[in-house]
Amino acid sequence: MADGQLTATGPHPVSAARIAVRIGLIYLAARALTTTLLLIAAQLSGAGSRMGEGADLGDVVVAWDGQWYWYLAETGYPAELPRTESGQVAENAWAFMPLFAYLAKLVGMPFGHWAVGAFLVSILAGYGASVVLYHLLRSRLDDPAATWAVVFFAFAPLAPLFQVGYAESLNLLWLFLALWCVMRRRYAWLYALIPLMAFTRPGVLAFSLFLALFGLWRWFRRDREPLPAREIFHIVTLGLLAAAVGFAWQVLAGWVTGEPGAYLATELAWRRNWLPGDAAFFPFEGFVSAAGFWFGTMWRLPPVLGYLVLAASVLAVAAALLFVPQVKRVGVEVRLWSASYLVYLLLVFFPQSSIFRLLVPLSPLWGAVAAPRSLAWRIGVLVACIAGQWWWIYNMYAMGDTASRVP
């Protein structure tokens, strides 16, 4: 059962405690480096930066979306949608799910500040996600490869998210646990994990698609791995649950505000930072519009080039998920999740600088990057991760002064 292997490879299993300590040391080293880079960025922050002059680490934690989560935790959600002078729905808290904001507030109460709670929730969830990622990949890869994948994850260009007021690290913890449960066929835990994902960050609809594809895969290979009725029940029920909670926030926002399209209108309010005027949502429209906007309006290139690059990128990613041996080694569950999440982004997202952050849920693919055994390759990837991390921190925090520098 090559694709469905559920046990760790290698002759010498390592105890869970030793793994936790090893991952902890890697994670602490990564966070020390990130803290140093964030301190440098805070010192470089000027009057035009989002953080302003004289910034410190506290300002970093609550910068950008961190400020929105903080505001949400203190004031809650508006019962009436705010409007711009032209009558359009303005940016507001309905774009942000509640779990991270209120959990950070609870954790921060003994310290007297939400930012402390946000930092603790993010950094602890990031460590938990790192440990789970190791176990998730260890069922497909050997110990060195799984460990190096965690190294890349902990030092990745977007690793600063593990210590700022963003919900990403908490969502990654739920996601990796959910994928691990699917890989081990332990479905009962998903009845809790799926709602936790749904109310931490948008994107649980991608997990619903993943379960549908996973169910089809299990059905077509049931002659090699038996598919009992109870497993069919869990996969179908959990897929429907993910779809239901994925739309629940839109229903709730509409019910509280009295406007059925409240959530969608709120999300589209952010798009006006790039495309002024009224915007309408159609599946795939965001990427198509962005291809024309970035290549045509911003970069003064033929818009058709943007459409060709978009099409070529989709085909290249699909080919990598289907045929690249290193990607195939991480397991069909990770590949199906990656495909499902990318389809979800294509359906709903307008790509801009935040696309790097939106790709973080694809982190299990670090296993494919770590699969080659060459030490030179692995060191080179680590150096590239650190360089990318500084590039991202410098642009999003030290500079952070234009719509093209939004984390």
Short mmCIF file of C-alpha atoms in Angstrom, two decimals, residues 157-329:
data_model
loop_
_atom_site.label_atom_id
_atom_site.label_comp_id
_atom_site.label_asym_id
_atom_site.label_seq_id
_atom_site.Cartn_x
_atom_site.Cartn_y
_atom_site.Cartn_z
CA PRO A 157 10.07 33.64 4.38
CA LEU A 158 6.64 33.99 6.02
CA ALA A 159 7.77 32.59 9.41
CA PRO A 160 7.32 36.03 11.09
CA LEU A 161 3.62 35.12 11.13
CA PHE A 162 4.48 32.83 14.05
CA GLN A 163 5.02 35.83 16.33
CA VAL A 164 2.66 38.58 15.18
CA GLY A 165 -1.04 39.21 15.62
CA TYR A 166 -2.21 37.11 12.68
CA ALA A 167 -4.38 33.98 12.83
CA GLU A 168 -2.17 31.97 10.46
CA SER A 169 -0.20 29.90 12.98
CA LEU A 170 -3.34 28.90 14.90
CA ASN A 171 -5.04 27.93 11.66
CA LEU A 172 -2.00 25.91 10.59
CA LEU A 173 -2.16 23.97 13.84
CA TRP A 174 -5.79 22.98 13.19
CA LEU A 175 -5.06 22.25 9.52
CA PHE A 176 -2.03 20.03 10.14
CA LEU A 177 -3.90 18.14 12.83
CA ALA A 178 -6.81 17.65 10.45
CA LEU A 179 -4.56 16.38 7.65
CA TRP A 180 -2.78 14.07 10.08
CA CYS A 181 -6.13 12.66 11.20
CA VAL A 182 -7.14 11.99 7.60
CA MET A 183 -3.81 10.30 6.90
CA ARG A 184 -4.31 8.05 9.93
CA ARG A 185 -8.03 7.55 9.22
CA ARG A 186 -8.98 9.00 12.60
CA TYR A 187 -12.02 10.95 11.50
CA ALA A 188 -13.73 11.58 14.85
CA TRP A 189 -11.34 14.43 15.73
CA LEU A 190 -12.31 16.26 12.55
CA TYR A 191 -15.77 17.05 13.93
CA ALA A 192 -14.01 19.47 16.29
CA LEU A 193 -11.12 20.55 14.07
CA ILE A 194 -13.23 21.61 11.09
CA PRO A 195 -15.31 24.20 13.05
CA LEU A 196 -12.09 25.44 14.70
CA MET A 197 -10.58 26.04 11.27
CA ALA A 198 -13.77 27.68 10.03
CA PHE A 199 -13.81 30.30 12.79
CA THR A 200 -10.06 30.95 12.79
CA ARG A 201 -9.49 31.87 9.13
CA PRO A 202 -11.38 31.69 5.83
CA GLY A 203 -10.57 28.64 3.74
CA VAL A 204 -12.40 25.69 5.26
CA LEU A 205 -14.36 25.34 2.01
CA ALA A 206 -11.10 24.13 0.50
CA PHE A 207 -11.09 21.37 3.10
CA SER A 208 -14.57 20.38 2.00
CA LEU A 209 -13.32 20.02 -1.57
CA PHE A 210 -10.32 18.08 -0.27
CA LEU A 211 -12.58 15.60 1.52
CA ALA A 212 -14.64 15.15 -1.64
CA LEU A 213 -11.54 14.40 -3.70
CA PHE A 214 -10.13 12.19 -0.95
CA GLY A 215 -13.38 10.25 -0.82
CA LEU A 216 -13.28 9.67 -4.56
CA TRP A 217 -9.67 8.52 -4.34
CA ARG A 218 -10.53 6.09 -1.54
CA TRP A 219 -13.49 4.78 -3.55
CA PHE A 220 -11.48 4.04 -6.69
CA ARG A 221 -8.77 2.23 -4.76
CA ARG A 222 -11.02 0.35 -2.35
CA ASP A 223 -9.76 -2.95 -3.78
CA ARG A 224 -6.30 -2.14 -2.32
CA GLU A 225 -7.43 -0.49 0.92
CA PRO A 226 -10.86 -1.58 2.18
CA LEU A 227 -13.41 1.22 2.44
CA PRO A 228 -15.89 0.31 5.18
CA ALA A 229 -19.29 1.97 5.37
CA ARG A 230 -18.39 3.88 8.52
CA GLU A 231 -15.48 5.55 6.71
CA ILE A 232 -17.75 6.54 3.82
CA PHE A 233 -20.16 8.01 6.36
CA HIS A 234 -17.42 10.05 8.06
CA ILE A 235 -15.93 11.38 4.81
CA VAL A 236 -19.31 12.44 3.41
CA THR A 237 -20.57 13.90 6.70
CA LEU A 238 -17.35 15.78 7.38
CA GLY A 239 -17.31 17.17 3.84
CA LEU A 240 -20.83 18.49 4.31
CA LEU A 241 -19.90 19.88 7.73
CA ALA A 242 -16.95 21.76 6.24
CA ALA A 243 -19.20 23.20 3.54
CA ALA A 244 -21.84 24.21 6.09
CA VAL A 245 -19.47 25.98 8.48
CA GLY A 246 -17.67 27.48 5.50
CA PHE A 247 -20.83 29.38 4.56
CA ALA A 248 -22.01 29.91 8.15
CA TRP A 249 -20.02 33.12 8.63
CA GLN A 250 -21.63 34.70 5.59
CA VAL A 251 -25.06 33.80 6.95
CA LEU A 252 -24.19 35.13 10.41
CA ALA A 253 -22.85 38.42 9.04
CA GLY A 254 -25.99 38.86 6.97
CA TRP A 255 -28.26 38.08 9.90
CA VAL A 256 -26.53 40.48 12.34
CA THR A 257 -26.25 43.38 9.90
CA GLY A 258 -29.51 42.80 8.05
CA GLU A 259 -27.64 42.72 4.74
CA PRO A 260 -27.44 39.25 3.14
CA GLY A 261 -24.27 40.15 1.22
CA ALA A 262 -22.50 41.75 4.17
CA TYR A 263 -19.49 39.44 4.27
CA LEU A 264 -18.88 39.46 0.53
CA ALA A 265 -19.25 43.24 0.36
CA THR A 266 -16.77 43.56 3.21
CA GLU A 267 -14.20 41.39 1.46
CA LEU A 268 -14.63 43.32 -1.77
CA ALA A 269 -14.01 46.58 0.12
CA TRP A 270 -10.34 45.62 0.37
CA ARG A 271 -10.13 45.09 -3.38
CA ARG A 272 -10.83 48.79 -3.94
CA ASN A 273 -7.29 49.48 -2.73
CA TRP A 274 -6.22 48.18 -6.16
CA LEU A 275 -9.33 48.45 -8.34
CA PRO A 276 -11.39 51.52 -7.34
CA GLY A 277 -15.11 51.52 -7.89
CA ASP A 278 -17.82 48.95 -7.46
CA ALA A 279 -16.66 45.36 -7.67
CA ALA A 280 -18.70 42.23 -8.22
CA PHE A 281 -17.70 38.70 -7.32
CA PHE A 282 -17.58 35.89 -9.85
CA PRO A 283 -15.62 32.65 -9.44
CA PHE A 284 -12.10 32.96 -10.91
CA GLU A 285 -12.75 36.65 -11.67
CA GLY A 286 -10.18 37.84 -9.10
CA PHE A 287 -7.20 36.14 -10.72
CA VAL A 288 -8.29 37.08 -14.23
CA SER A 289 -8.77 40.74 -13.25
CA ALA A 290 -5.47 40.76 -11.39
CA ALA A 291 -3.60 39.36 -14.39
CA GLY A 292 -4.80 42.26 -16.50
CA PHE A 293 -4.30 44.80 -13.72
CA TRP A 294 -0.75 43.92 -12.71
CA PHE A 295 0.61 43.30 -16.21
CA GLY A 296 -1.34 46.01 -17.96
CA THR A 297 -1.98 48.87 -15.52
CA MET A 298 0.92 48.50 -13.08
CA TRP A 299 3.77 47.03 -15.13
CA ARG A 300 2.81 48.52 -18.53
CA LEU A 301 3.03 45.15 -20.26
CA PRO A 302 0.50 43.64 -22.67
CA PRO A 303 -2.39 42.34 -20.52
CA VAL A 304 -2.56 39.20 -22.63
CA LEU A 305 0.87 38.31 -21.23
CA GLY A 306 -0.68 38.22 -17.77
CA TYR A 307 -3.37 35.82 -18.92
CA LEU A 308 -0.75 33.56 -20.52
CA VAL A 309 1.38 33.58 -17.38
CA LEU A 310 -1.67 32.73 -15.28
CA ALA A 311 -2.61 29.81 -17.53
CA ALA A 312 0.98 28.54 -17.67
CA SER A 313 1.29 28.78 -13.88
CA VAL A 314 -1.88 26.74 -13.35
CA LEU A 315 -0.66 24.05 -15.73
CA ALA A 316 2.82 23.98 -14.17
CA VAL A 317 1.46 23.60 -10.64
CA ALA A 318 -0.95 20.88 -11.73
CA ALA A 319 1.91 19.01 -13.44
CA ALA A 320 4.08 19.30 -10.30
CA LEU A 321 1.34 17.89 -8.07
CA LEU A 322 0.70 15.03 -10.48
CA PHE A 323 4.13 14.02 -11.72
CA VAL A 324 7.10 15.38 -9.71
CA PRO A 325 8.53 12.41 -7.75
CA GLN A 326 9.45 14.46 -4.67
CA VAL A 327 5.90 15.83 -4.47
CA LYS A 328 4.41 12.37 -4.89
CA ARG A 329 6.51 11.16 -1.94
#
